Amino acid sequence: MSLIVTIFVLVFITELISWIGKSVLFDFVYALYLRIFCSAAVARQRKLKSEILVGKKELLQTSAQDQFAKWAKLRRSVDKGLADLEKLNSELSSYRSSFSLKFNGAIWLLTTGLQFFVSWWYRKTAVFFLPPGWFGPVTWWLALPFAPAGSVSCGVWQMACRRVIKVGERVVRDLVMVESESVTIPSEQQKATPAGEKSS
């Protein structure tokens, strides 16, 4: 893949992740991780919760004075279930925190880290050359920091890609807003017009 496309894809992925939101992405990937690697623990947690609910319901229906032995047995069962559930929840919580560290590291590596690496590795390489005289005396700025004169450097190309993607995002967002407003306006006008009257 050429350098121009590689940088664009890296910037696009970074902007896509920021648009979706890291927390939304984390929740989705973590749920997938739990299903694949910790399905037994999640199933056990679900089973414990249902057993505790059934036990509590039965405990509430049992009189502590009339049926003390049964009530005490149910109480011990519910307490044991709650203790097991708390232990399991703490295990899953530790899984979540360790997964969060790994996930954040991977996201940083895939977005910021790779962009830094590509910019550093290709710091003296031109992404593409401009025709002479297009930008006049400003041409040297496009080659900063180390690209040959008359070319566009990786850093400048990254900034340009990021800017174009952000502008594109705004345009799409505005179009979606206009579409949603045009859909809601007729329904609001229908509500404002009394049923017996016809608009001319």
Backbone as JSON Lines, residues from 0, in Angstrom:
{"i":0,"aa":"M","n":[0.86,-1.18,0.0],"ca":[0.0,0.0,0.0],"c":[0.9,1.24,0.0]}
{"i":1,"aa":"S","n":[0.55,2.21,-0.78],"ca":[1.38,3.4,-0.88],"c":[1.28,4.23,0.39]}
{"i":2,"aa":"L","n":[2.24,5.08,0.57],"ca":[2.32,5.91,1.77],"c":[1.12,6.85,1.89]}
{"i":3,"aa":"I","n":[0.68,7.38,0.78],"ca":[-0.44,8.32,0.79],"c":[-1.71,7.65,1.3]}
{"i":4,"aa":"V","n":[-1.95,6.41,0.89],"ca":[-3.14,5.67,1.31],"c":[-2.98,5.19,2.75]}
{"i":5,"aa":"T","n":[-1.79,4.75,3.11],"ca":[-1.54,4.26,4.47],"c":[-1.83,5.35,5.49]}
{"i":6,"aa":"I","n":[-1.32,6.53,5.25],"ca":[-1.54,7.64,6.19],"c":[-3.02,8.0,6.24]}
{"i":7,"aa":"F","n":[-3.67,8.02,5.09],"ca":[-5.1,8.35,5.08],"c":[-5.9,7.32,5.87]}
{"i":8,"aa":"V","n":[-5.59,6.04,5.69],"ca":[-6.32,4.98,6.4],"c":[-6.08,5.09,7.9]}
{"i":9,"aa":"L","n":[-4.84,5.35,8.31],"ca":[-4.55,5.5,9.74],"c":[-5.33,6.67,10.34]}
{"i":10,"aa":"V","n":[-5.34,7.78,9.65],"ca":[-6.07,8.95,10.16],"c":[-7.57,8.66,10.17]}
{"i":11,"aa":"F","n":[-8.06,7.99,9.14],"ca":[-9.49,7.67,9.08],"c":[-9.9,6.75,10.22]}
{"i":12,"aa":"I","n":[-9.09,5.74,10.51],"ca":[-9.39,4.83,11.62],"c":[-9.39,5.58,12.94]}
{"i":13,"aa":"T","n":[-8.43,6.47,13.12],"ca":[-8.37,7.27,14.35],"c":[-9.63,8.12,14.51]}
{"i":14,"aa":"E","n":[-10.02,8.78,13.45],"ca":[-11.21,9.63,13.51],"c":[-12.48,8.8,13.68]}
{"i":15,"aa":"L","n":[-12.51,7.63,13.08],"ca":[-13.67,6.75,13.22],"c":[-13.82,6.29,14.67]}
{"i":16,"aa":"I","n":[-12.71,5.95,15.29],"ca":[-12.74,5.53,16.7],"c":[-13.18,6.69,17.58]}
{"i":17,"aa":"S","n":[-12.7,7.88,17.3],"ca":[-13.13,9.02,18.12],"c":[-14.59,9.37,17.86]}
{"i":18,"aa":"W","n":[-15.07,9.12,16.64],"ca":[-16.47,9.4,16.33],"c":[-17.39,8.4,17.01]}
{"i":19,"aa":"I","n":[-17.02,7.13,16.95],"ca":[-17.83,6.09,17.62],"c":[-17.77,6.28,19.13]}
{"i":20,"aa":"G","n":[-16.61,6.57,19.62],"ca":[-16.41,6.72,21.05],"c":[-15.67,5.52,21.61]}
{"i":21,"aa":"K","n":[-14.64,5.8,22.35],"ca":[-13.82,4.72,22.89],"c":[-14.6,3.88,23.89]}
{"i":22,"aa":"S","n":[-15.47,4.51,24.66],"ca":[-16.23,3.76,25.67],"c":[-17.24,2.81,25.02]}
{"i":23,"aa":"V","n":[-17.88,3.26,23.95],"ca":[-18.83,2.4,23.24],"c":[-18.09,1.21,22.62]}
{"i":24,"aa":"L","n":[-16.96,1.5,22.02],"ca":[-16.15,0.44,21.43],"c":[-15.66,-0.53,22.5]}
{"i":25,"aa":"F","n":[-15.25,0.02,23.65],"ca":[-14.78,-0.83,24.74],"c":[-15.89,-1.75,25.23]}
{"i":26,"aa":"D","n":[-17.08,-1.21,25.43],"ca":[-18.2,-2.04,25.9],"c":[-18.51,-3.16,24.92]}
{"i":27,"aa":"F","n":[-18.49,-2.85,23.63],"ca":[-18.77,-3.86,22.62],"c":[-17.7,-4.95,22.61]}
{"i":28,"aa":"V","n":[-16.44,-4.55,22.6],"ca":[-15.34,-5.52,22.54],"c":[-15.27,-6.32,23.84]}
{"i":29,"aa":"Y","n":[-15.54,-5.67,24.97],"ca":[-15.5,-6.39,26.24],"c":[-16.62,-7.43,26.33]}
{"i":30,"aa":"A","n":[-17.79,-7.09,25.84],"ca":[-18.89,-8.06,25.83],"c":[-18.53,-9.25,24.94]}
{"i":31,"aa":"L","n":[-17.89,-8.98,23.83],"ca":[-17.43,-10.05,22.94],"c":[-16.37,-10.9,23.63]}
{"i":32,"aa":"Y","n":[-15.45,-10.25,24.33],"ca":[-14.4,-10.94,25.07],"c":[-15.0,-11.85,26.14]}
{"i":33,"aa":"L","n":[-15.99,-11.34,26.86],"ca":[-16.63,-12.16,27.89],"c":[-17.32,-13.38,27.29]}
{"i":34,"aa":"R","n":[-17.97,-13.2,26.17],"ca":[-18.65,-14.33,25.53],"c":[-17.68,-15.4,25.07]}
{"i":35,"aa":"I","n":[-16.53,-14.98,24.61],"ca":[-15.58,-15.94,24.05],"c":[-14.73,-16.59,25.15]}
{"i":36,"aa":"F","n":[-14.16,-15.76,26.03],"ca":[-13.17,-16.28,26.97],"c":[-13.7,-16.54,28.38]}
{"i":37,"aa":"C","n":[-14.75,-15.87,28.77],"ca":[-15.26,-16.01,30.14],"c":[-16.72,-16.43,30.16]}
{"i":38,"aa":"S","n":[-17.12,-17.21,29.2],"ca":[-18.54,-17.57,29.11],"c":[-18.99,-18.39,30.31]}
{"i":39,"aa":"A","n":[-18.11,-19.22,30.85],"ca":[-18.49,-20.04,32.01],"c":[-18.75,-19.16,33.23]}
{"i":40,"aa":"A","n":[-17.9,-18.17,33.44],"ca":[-18.08,-17.27,34.59],"c":[-19.35,-16.43,34.44]}
{"i":41,"aa":"V","n":[-19.62,-15.98,33.24],"ca":[-20.82,-15.18,33.01],"c":[-22.08,-16.03,33.19]}
{"i":42,"aa":"A","n":[-22.03,-17.27,32.7],"ca":[-23.18,-18.17,32.88],"c":[-23.38,-18.48,34.36]}
{"i":43,"aa":"R","n":[-22.29,-18.68,35.06],"ca":[-22.38,-18.95,36.5],"c":[-22.95,-17.74,37.24]}
{"i":44,"aa":"Q","n":[-22.53,-16.55,36.84],"ca":[-23.06,-15.33,37.46],"c":[-24.56,-15.21,37.22]}
{"i":45,"aa":"R","n":[-24.98,-15.47,36.0],"ca":[-26.4,-15.4,35.67],"c":[-27.2,-16.43,36.48]}
{"i":46,"aa":"K","n":[-26.64,-17.64,36.6],"ca":[-27.32,-18.7,37.36],"c":[-27.41,-18.33,38.84]}
{"i":47,"aa":"L","n":[-26.32,-17.79,39.38],"ca":[-26.33,-17.38,40.79],"c":[-27.36,-16.29,41.04]}
{"i":48,"aa":"K","n":[-27.44,-15.34,40.14],"ca":[-28.42,-14.25,40.31],"c":[-29.84,-14.8,40.32]}
{"i":49,"aa":"S","n":[-30.12,-15.71,39.4],"ca":[-31.49,-16.26,39.37],"c":[-31.76,-17.1,40.61]}
{"i":50,"aa":"E","n":[-30.77,-17.86,41.08],"ca":[-30.96,-18.65,42.3],"c":[-31.19,-17.75,43.51]}
{"i":51,"aa":"I","n":[-30.46,-16.66,43.57],"ca":[-30.62,-15.73,44.7],"c":[-32.0,-15.09,44.67]}
{"i":52,"aa":"L","n":[-32.45,-14.71,43.48],"ca":[-33.79,-14.12,43.38],"c":[-34.87,-15.11,43.8]}
{"i":53,"aa":"V","n":[-34.72,-16.35,43.36],"ca":[-35.7,-17.38,43.76],"c":[-35.64,-17.6,45.26]}
{"i":54,"aa":"G","n":[-34.42,-17.67,45.8],"ca":[-34.25,-17.86,47.24],"c":[-34.83,-16.72,48.05]}
{"i":55,"aa":"K","n":[-34.61,-15.48,47.59],"ca":[-35.16,-14.32,48.31],"c":[-36.69,-14.31,48.25]}
{"i":56,"aa":"K","n":[-37.22,-14.68,47.11],"ca":[-38.68,-14.73,46.98],"c":[-39.26,-15.77,47.95]}
{"i":57,"aa":"E","n":[-38.61,-16.92,47.99],"ca":[-39.07,-17.98,48.89],"c":[-38.89,-17.57,50.35]}
{"i":58,"aa":"L","n":[-37.79,-16.86,50.62],"ca":[-37.52,-16.39,51.98],"c":[-38.58,-15.4,52.44]}
{"i":59,"aa":"L","n":[-39.0,-14.53,51.54],"ca":[-40.04,-13.56,51.89],"c":[-41.39,-14.22,52.13]}
{"i":60,"aa":"Q","n":[-41.61,-15.34,51.48],"ca":[-42.88,-16.04,51.64],"c":[-42.9,-16.96,52.86]}
{"i":61,"aa":"T","n":[-41.73,-17.17,53.46],"ca":[-41.63,-18.07,54.62],"c":[-41.64,-17.24,55.9]}
{"i":62,"aa":"S","n":[-42.41,-17.67,56.85],"ca":[-42.51,-16.98,58.13],"c":[-41.33,-17.39,59.02]}
{"i":63,"aa":"A","n":[-40.64,-16.39,59.57],"ca":[-39.49,-16.67,60.43],"c":[-39.94,-17.25,61.77]}
{"i":64,"aa":"Q","n":[-41.14,-16.96,62.19],"ca":[-41.62,-17.46,63.48],"c":[-42.23,-18.84,63.36]}
{"i":65,"aa":"D","n":[-43.04,-19.05,62.32],"ca":[-43.75,-20.32,62.2],"c":[-42.86,-21.44,61.64]}
{"i":66,"aa":"Q","n":[-42.01,-21.1,60.68],"ca":[-41.16,-22.11,60.04],"c":[-39.7,-21.68,60.15]}
{"i":67,"aa":"F","n":[-39.21,-21.61,61.37],"ca":[-37.88,-21.06,61.6],"c":[-36.78,-21.9,60.95]}
{"i":68,"aa":"A","n":[-36.87,-23.2,61.02],"ca":[-35.83,-24.06,60.45],"c":[-35.73,-23.85,58.93]}
{"i":69,"aa":"K","n":[-36.87,-23.83,58.27],"ca":[-36.87,-23.62,56.83],"c":[-36.37,-22.21,56.5]}
{"i":70,"aa":"W","n":[-36.8,-21.24,57.29],"ca":[-36.4,-19.85,57.06],"c":[-34.88,-19.7,57.24]}
{"i":71,"aa":"A","n":[-34.34,-20.32,58.29],"ca":[-32.9,-20.23,58.56],"c":[-32.09,-20.89,57.43]}
{"i":72,"aa":"K","n":[-32.58,-22.03,56.96],"ca":[-31.9,-22.73,55.87],"c":[-31.91,-21.87,54.59]}
{"i":73,"aa":"L","n":[-33.06,-21.28,54.3],"ca":[-33.15,-20.39,53.13],"c":[-32.24,-19.17,53.29]}
{"i":74,"aa":"R","n":[-32.22,-18.64,54.5],"ca":[-31.38,-17.46,54.77],"c":[-29.9,-17.78,54.55]}
{"i":75,"aa":"R","n":[-29.46,-18.92,55.06],"ca":[-28.06,-19.33,54.85],"c":[-27.77,-19.54,53.37]}
{"i":76,"aa":"S","n":[-28.73,-20.13,52.67],"ca":[-28.56,-20.37,51.23],"c":[-28.44,-19.04,50.47]}
{"i":77,"aa":"V","n":[-29.29,-18.09,50.8],"ca":[-29.25,-16.78,50.14],"c":[-27.94,-16.06,50.48]}
{"i":78,"aa":"D","n":[-27.54,-16.11,51.75],"ca":[-26.29,-15.45,52.15],"c":[-25.08,-16.07,51.45]}
{"i":79,"aa":"K","n":[-25.07,-17.4,51.34],"ca":[-23.97,-18.07,50.64],"c":[-23.97,-17.69,49.16]}
{"i":80,"aa":"G","n":[-25.16,-17.64,48.57],"ca":[-25.26,-17.23,47.17],"c":[-24.77,-15.81,46.95]}
{"i":81,"aa":"L","n":[-25.13,-14.92,47.88],"ca":[-24.67,-13.53,47.77],"c":[-23.16,-13.43,47.9]}
{"i":82,"aa":"A","n":[-22.58,-14.22,48.81],"ca":[-21.13,-14.21,48.98],"c":[-20.44,-14.74,47.72]}
{"i":83,"aa":"D","n":[-20.99,-15.82,47.16],"ca":[-20.41,-16.37,45.93],"c":[-20.54,-15.37,44.77]}
{"i":84,"aa":"L","n":[-21.68,-14.71,44.71],"ca":[-21.9,-13.73,43.65],"c":[-20.95,-12.54,43.79]}
{"i":85,"aa":"E","n":[-20.73,-12.11,45.01],"ca":[-19.81,-11.0,45.24],"c":[-18.39,-11.39,44.83]}
{"i":86,"aa":"K","n":[-18.0,-12.61,45.16],"ca":[-16.67,-13.09,44.78],"c":[-16.54,-13.16,43.25]}
{"i":87,"aa":"L","n":[-17.56,-13.67,42.61],"ca":[-17.56,-13.77,41.15],"c":[-17.56,-12.39,40.5]}
{"i":88,"aa":"N","n":[-18.32,-11.47,41.07],"ca":[-18.35,-10.1,40.55],"c":[-16.98,-9.43,40.67]}
{"i":89,"aa":"S","n":[-16.28,-9.69,41.77],"ca":[-14.95,-9.1,41.92],"c":[-13.97,-9.71,40.92]}
{"i":90,"aa":"E","n":[-14.13,-11.0,40.63],"ca":[-13.3,-11.64,39.59],"c":[-13.55,-10.99,38.24]}
{"i":91,"aa":"L","n":[-14.83,-10.84,37.9],"ca":[-15.17,-10.24,36.61],"c":[-14.74,-8.77,36.56]}
{"i":92,"aa":"S","n":[-14.78,-8.11,37.69],"ca":[-14.33,-6.72,37.73],"c":[-12.82,-6.63,37.49]}
{"i":93,"aa":"S","n":[-12.07,-7.58,38.04],"ca":[-10.63,-7.57,37.78],"c":[-10.34,-7.91,36.32]}
{"i":94,"aa":"Y","n":[-11.15,-8.81,35.73],"ca":[-11.01,-9.08,34.3],"c":[-11.24,-7.8,33.5]}
{"i":95,"aa":"R","n":[-12.27,-7.05,33.91],"ca":[-12.62,-5.83,33.19],"c":[-11.49,-4.8,33.27]}
{"i":96,"aa":"S","n":[-10.92,-4.63,34.45],"ca":[-9.87,-3.62,34.58],"c":[-8.61,-4.02,33.81]}
{"i":97,"aa":"S","n":[-8.26,-5.3,33.84],"ca":[-7.07,-5.71,33.07],"c":[-7.35,-5.63,31.57]}
{"i":98,"aa":"F","n":[-8.57,-5.97,31.17],"ca":[-8.93,-5.86,29.76],"c":[-8.94,-4.4,29.33]}
{"i":99,"aa":"S","n":[-9.37,-3.52,30.21],"ca":[-9.4,-2.09,29.89],"c":[-7.99,-1.57,29.61]}
{"i":100,"aa":"L","n":[-7.03,-1.99,30.42],"ca":[-5.65,-1.57,30.17],"c":[-5.15,-2.07,28.82]}
{"i":101,"aa":"K","n":[-5.41,-3.33,28.54],"ca":[-4.97,-3.9,27.26],"c":[-5.68,-3.23,26.09]}
{"i":102,"aa":"F","n":[-6.97,-2.99,26.24],"ca":[-7.75,-2.37,25.17],"c":[-7.26,-0.95,24.89]}
{"i":103,"aa":"N","n":[-7.07,-0.17,25.95],"ca":[-6.59,1.21,25.76],"c":[-5.2,1.23,25.13]}
{"i":104,"aa":"G","n":[-4.36,0.3,25.54],"ca":[-3.03,0.2,24.93],"c":[-3.11,-0.15,23.46]}
{"i":105,"aa":"A","n":[-3.98,-1.08,23.12],"ca":[-4.13,-1.48,21.72],"c":[-4.7,-0.34,20.88]}
{"i":106,"aa":"I","n":[-5.68,0.36,21.42],"ca":[-6.26,1.5,20.69],"c":[-5.21,2.58,20.48]}
{"i":107,"aa":"W","n":[-4.43,2.87,21.51],"ca":[-3.39,3.88,21.37],"c":[-2.37,3.45,20.31]}
{"i":108,"aa":"L","n":[-1.99,2.17,20.37],"ca":[-1.02,1.66,19.41],"c":[-1.56,1.72,17.99]}
{"i":109,"aa":"L","n":[-2.82,1.34,17.81],"ca":[-3.41,1.33,16.47],"c":[-3.64,2.73,15.9]}
{"i":110,"aa":"T","n":[-3.81,3.69,16.76],"ca":[-4.11,5.03,16.26],"c":[-2.89,5.94,16.38]}
{"i":111,"aa":"T","n":[-2.64,6.42,17.55],"ca":[-1.59,7.4,17.77],"c":[-0.2,6.82,17.56]}
{"i":112,"aa":"G","n":[0.04,5.64,18.11],"ca":[1.36,5.03,18.01],"c":[1.78,4.77,16.57]}
{"i":113,"aa":"L","n":[0.88,4.21,15.79],"ca":[1.2,3.94,14.39],"c":[1.41,5.23,13.6]}
{"i":114,"aa":"Q","n":[0.63,6.24,13.91],"ca":[0.82,7.52,13.21],"c":[2.17,8.12,13.54]}
{"i":115,"aa":"F","n":[2.56,8.08,14.82],"ca":[3.89,8.57,15.19],"c":[4.98,7.78,14.48]}
{"i":116,"aa":"F","n":[4.82,6.46,14.47],"ca":[5.84,5.61,13.85],"c":[5.96,5.89,12.36]}
{"i":117,"aa":"V","n":[4.83,5.97,11.67],"ca":[4.87,6.22,10.23],"c":[5.47,7.6,9.95]}
{"i":118,"aa":"S","n":[5.09,8.59,10.75],"ca":[5.66,9.93,10.56],"c":[7.17,9.93,10.81]}
{"i":119,"aa":"W","n":[7.6,9.19,11.81],"ca":[9.03,9.16,12.1],"c":[9.79,8.36,11.04]}
{"i":120,"aa":"W","n":[9.25,7.21,10.67],"ca":[9.94,6.33,9.72],"c":[10.08,6.98,8.34]}
{"i":121,"aa":"Y","n":[9.04,7.67,7.93],"ca":[9.04,8.3,6.61],"c":[9.23,9.82,6.7]}
{"i":122,"aa":"R","n":[9.94,10.27,7.71],"ca":[10.09,11.72,7.93],"c":[10.82,12.43,6.8]}
{"i":123,"aa":"K","n":[11.7,11.73,6.1],"ca":[12.45,12.35,5.01],"c":[11.9,11.97,3.64]}
{"i":124,"aa":"T","n":[10.77,11.27,3.65],"ca":[10.18,10.81,2.39],"c":[9.04,11.74,1.99]}
{"i":125,"aa":"A","n":[8.96,12.01,0.72],"ca":[7.86,12.84,0.21],"c":[6.64,11.95,-0.01]}
{"i":126,"aa":"V","n":[5.51,12.41,0.46],"ca":[4.27,11.67,0.2],"c":[3.93,11.81,-1.28]}
{"i":127,"aa":"F","n":[4.02,13.03,-1.78],"ca":[3.92,13.29,-3.21],"c":[4.53,14.66,-3.49]}
{"i":128,"aa":"F","n":[4.9,14.89,-4.74],"ca":[5.51,16.16,-5.13],"c":[4.46,17.07,-5.76]}
{"i":129,"aa":"L","n":[4.59,18.35,-5.47],"ca":[3.69,19.35,-6.04],"c":[4.27,19.89,-7.34]}
{"i":130,"aa":"P","n":[3.43,20.26,-8.27],"ca":[3.95,20.91,-9.47],"c":[4.63,22.23,-9.09]}
{"i":131,"aa":"P","n":[5.72,22.56,-9.72],"ca":[6.46,23.78,-9.36],"c":[5.59,25.03,-9.53]}
{"i":132,"aa":"G","n":[5.67,25.9,-8.54],"ca":[4.98,27.18,-8.61],"c":[3.53,27.17,-8.17]}
{"i":133,"aa":"W","n":[3.0,26.05,-7.74],"ca":[1.59,26.01,-7.34],"c":[1.31,26.87,-6.12]}
{"i":134,"aa":"F","n":[2.15,26.75,-5.12],"ca":[1.92,27.5,-3.88],"c":[2.96,28.58,-3.66]}
{"i":135,"aa":"G","n":[3.81,28.8,-4.61],"ca":[4.79,29.87,-4.53],"c":[5.74,29.71,-3.36]}
{"i":136,"aa":"P","n":[5.91,30.78,-2.58],"ca":[6.88,30.72,-1.48],"c":[6.42,29.86,-0.29]}
{"i":137,"aa":"V","n":[5.16,29.45,-0.27],"ca":[4.66,28.66,0.86],"c":[4.99,27.18,0.69]}
{"i":138,"aa":"T","n":[5.51,26.8,-0.44],"ca":[5.79,25.39,-0.74],"c":[6.73,24.78,0.29]}
{"i":139,"aa":"W","n":[7.65,25.55,0.81],"ca":[8.6,25.0,1.79],"c":[7.89,24.52,3.05]}
{"i":140,"aa":"W","n":[6.79,25.19,3.42],"ca":[6.06,24.82,4.63],"c":[5.44,23.43,4.5]}
{"i":141,"aa":"L","n":[5.01,23.07,3.31],"ca":[4.38,21.77,3.1],"c":[5.38,20.61,3.22]}
{"i":142,"aa":"A","n":[6.66,20.92,3.13],"ca":[7.69,19.89,3.22],"c":[8.23,19.73,4.64]}
{"i":143,"aa":"L","n":[7.73,20.51,5.58],"ca":[8.24,20.42,6.95],"c":[7.92,19.07,7.56]}
{"i":144,"aa":"P","n":[8.7,18.49,8.38],"ca":[9.97,18.98,8.88],"c":[11.18,18.58,8.03]}
{"i":145,"aa":"F","n":[11.17,17.39,7.39],"ca":[12.4,16.95,6.73],"c":[12.21,16.49,5.29]}
{"i":146,"aa":"A","n":[11.04,16.62,4.72],"ca":[10.81,16.14,3.36],"c":[11.52,17.05,2.36]}
{"i":147,"aa":"P","n":[11.79,16.53,1.17],"ca":[12.47,17.36,0.16],"c":[11.62,18.57,-0.24]}
{"i":148,"aa":"A","n":[12.28,19.62,-0.65],"ca":[11.58,20.84,-1.06],"c":[10.68,20.54,-2.26]}
{"i":149,"aa":"G","n":[9.51,21.16,-2.25],"ca":[8.56,20.96,-3.34],"c":[7.66,19.75,-3.17]}
{"i":150,"aa":"S","n":[7.72,19.14,-1.99],"ca":[6.9,17.95,-1.75],"c":[6.01,18.18,-0.53]}
{"i":151,"aa":"V","n":[5.14,17.22,-0.27],"ca":[4.29,17.25,0.91],"c":[4.81,16.18,1.87]}
{"i":152,"aa":"S","n":[5.07,16.59,3.11],"ca":[5.61,15.65,4.1],"c":[4.5,14.83,4.74]}
{"i":153,"aa":"C","n":[4.9,13.8,5.49],"ca":[3.94,12.94,6.18],"c":[3.1,13.72,7.2]}
{"i":154,"aa":"G","n":[3.75,14.57,7.95],"ca":[3.04,15.34,8.98],"c":[1.98,16.26,8.37]}
{"i":155,"aa":"V","n":[2.35,16.93,7.3],"ca":[1.4,17.83,6.65],"c":[0.26,17.03,6.01]}
{"i":156,"aa":"W","n":[0.6,15.88,5.43],"ca":[-0.44,15.04,4.83],"c":[-1.4,14.51,5.9]}
{"i":157,"aa":"Q","n":[-0.87,14.16,7.06],"ca":[-1.74,13.72,8.16],"c":[-2.69,14.84,8.58]}
{"i":158,"aa":"M","n":[-2.15,16.05,8.71],"ca":[-3.01,17.18,9.09],"c":[-4.09,17.42,8.04]}
{"i":159,"aa":"A","n":[-3.7,17.34,6.77],"ca":[-4.67,17.57,5.69],"c":[-5.75,16.48,5.69]}
{"i":160,"aa":"C","n":[-5.33,15.24,5.87],"ca":[-6.31,14.14,5.9],"c":[-7.27,14.31,7.07]}
{"i":161,"aa":"R","n":[-6.73,14.64,8.23],"ca":[-7.57,14.82,9.42],"c":[-8.58,15.94,9.19]}
{"i":162,"aa":"R","n":[-8.11,17.02,8.6],"ca":[-9.0,18.16,8.36],"c":[-10.12,17.8,7.37]}
{"i":163,"aa":"V","n":[-9.76,17.11,6.3],"ca":[-10.75,16.73,5.3],"c":[-11.77,15.76,5.9]}
{"i":164,"aa":"I","n":[-11.3,14.82,6.7],"ca":[-12.22,13.85,7.32],"c":[-13.16,14.56,8.29]}
{"i":165,"aa":"K","n":[-12.64,15.51,9.06],"ca":[-13.49,16.24,10.0],"c":[-14.53,17.09,9.26]}
{"i":166,"aa":"V","n":[-14.12,17.71,8.18],"ca":[-15.07,18.49,7.38],"c":[-16.12,17.56,6.77]}
{"i":167,"aa":"G","n":[-15.68,16.42,6.28],"ca":[-16.63,15.44,5.73],"c":[-17.61,14.95,6.78]}
{"i":168,"aa":"E","n":[-17.12,14.74,7.99],"ca":[-18.0,14.32,9.09],"c":[-19.05,15.39,9.37]}
{"i":169,"aa":"R","n":[-18.62,16.65,9.4],"ca":[-19.57,17.74,9.65],"c":[-20.62,17.83,8.54]}
{"i":170,"aa":"V","n":[-20.18,17.65,7.3],"ca":[-21.12,17.71,6.18],"c":[-22.15,16.59,6.29]}
{"i":171,"aa":"V","n":[-21.69,15.39,6.58],"ca":[-22.61,14.26,6.73],"c":[-23.55,14.49,7.9]}
{"i":172,"aa":"R","n":[-23.02,14.98,9.0],"ca":[-23.87,15.25,10.17],"c":[-24.92,16.31,9.85]}
{"i":173,"aa":"D","n":[-24.52,17.36,9.13],"ca":[-25.49,18.4,8.75],"c":[-26.55,17.85,7.8]}
{"i":174,"aa":"L","n":[-26.14,17.0,6.87],"ca":[-27.11,16.4,5.95],"c":[-28.11,15.52,6.7]}
{"i":175,"aa":"V","n":[-27.61,14.77,7.66],"ca":[-28.49,13.91,8.45],"c":[-29.45,14.77,9.27]}
{"i":176,"aa":"M","n":[-28.95,15.87,9.81],"ca":[-29.81,16.76,10.59],"c":[-30.89,17.38,9.7]}
{"i":177,"aa":"V","n":[-30.53,17.79,8.49],"ca":[-31.5,18.38,7.57],"c":[-32.54,17.33,7.19]}
{"i":178,"aa":"E","n":[-32.1,16.11,6.93],"ca":[-33.03,15.03,6.59],"c":[-34.0,14.77,7.74]}
{"i":179,"aa":"S","n":[-33.48,14.71,8.96],"ca":[-34.36,14.43,10.11],"c":[-35.31,15.59,10.37]}
{"i":180,"aa":"E","n":[-34.86,16.83,10.13],"ca":[-35.75,17.98,10.31],"c":[-36.85,17.98,9.26]}
{"i":181,"aa":"S","n":[-36.51,17.62,8.03],"ca":[-37.53,17.62,6.97],"c":[-38.56,16.51,7.2]}
{"i":182,"aa":"V","n":[-38.17,15.47,7.88],"ca":[-39.11,14.4,8.2],"c":[-40.03,14.82,9.34]}
{"i":183,"aa":"T","n":[-39.51,15.55,10.32],"ca":[-40.33,15.92,11.48],"c":[-41.2,17.14,11.22]}
{"i":184,"aa":"I","n":[-40.85,18.0,10.31],"ca":[-41.62,19.22,10.07],"c":[-43.03,18.92,9.58]}
{"i":185,"aa":"P","n":[-43.24,18.05,8.59],"ca":[-44.62,17.78,8.16],"c":[-45.49,17.21,9.27]}
{"i":186,"aa":"S","n":[-44.95,16.36,10.09],"ca":[-45.77,15.79,11.16],"c":[-46.14,16.85,12.18]}
{"i":187,"aa":"E","n":[-45.27,17.82,12.43],"ca":[-45.6,18.9,13.35],"c":[-46.66,19.82,12.75]}
{"i":188,"aa":"Q","n":[-46.6,20.04,11.44],"ca":[-47.6,20.87,10.79],"c":[-48.97,20.19,10.81]}
{"i":189,"aa":"Q","n":[-48.99,18.89,10.69],"ca":[-50.26,18.17,10.74],"c":[-50.88,18.27,12.12]}
{"i":190,"aa":"K","n":[-50.05,18.27,13.16],"ca":[-50.57,18.4,14.52],"c":[-51.14,19.79,14.74]}
{"i":191,"aa":"A","n":[-50.5,20.81,14.14],"ca":[-50.93,22.18,14.35],"c":[-52.24,22.47,13.61]}
{"i":192,"aa":"T","n":[-52.49,21.8,12.49],"ca":[-53.7,22.03,11.71],"c":[-54.85,21.25,12.33]}
{"i":193,"aa":"P","n":[-55.97,21.92,12.66],"ca":[-57.12,21.19,13.22],"c":[-57.64,20.16,12.23]}
{"i":194,"aa":"A","n":[-58.28,19.13,12.74],"ca":[-58.72,18.0,11.91],"c":[-59.78,18.42,10.89]}
{"i":195,"aa":"G","n":[-60.65,19.36,11.24],"ca":[-61.73,19.75,10.35],"c":[-61.3,20.68,9.24]}
{"i":196,"aa":"E","n":[-60.18,21.39,9.43],"ca":[-59.74,22.38,8.43],"c":[-58.84,21.73,7.41]}
{"i":197,"aa":"K","n":[-58.9,22.23,6.2],"ca":[-57.99,21.78,5.16],"c":[-57.09,22.94,4.8]}
{"i":198,"aa":"S","n":[-55.82,22.64,4.67],"ca":[-54.9,23.72,4.29],"c":[-55.02,23.96,2.8]}
{"i":199,"aa":"S","n":[-54.94,25.24,2.4],"ca":[-55.09,25.57,0.98],"c":[-53.78,25.51,0.27]}
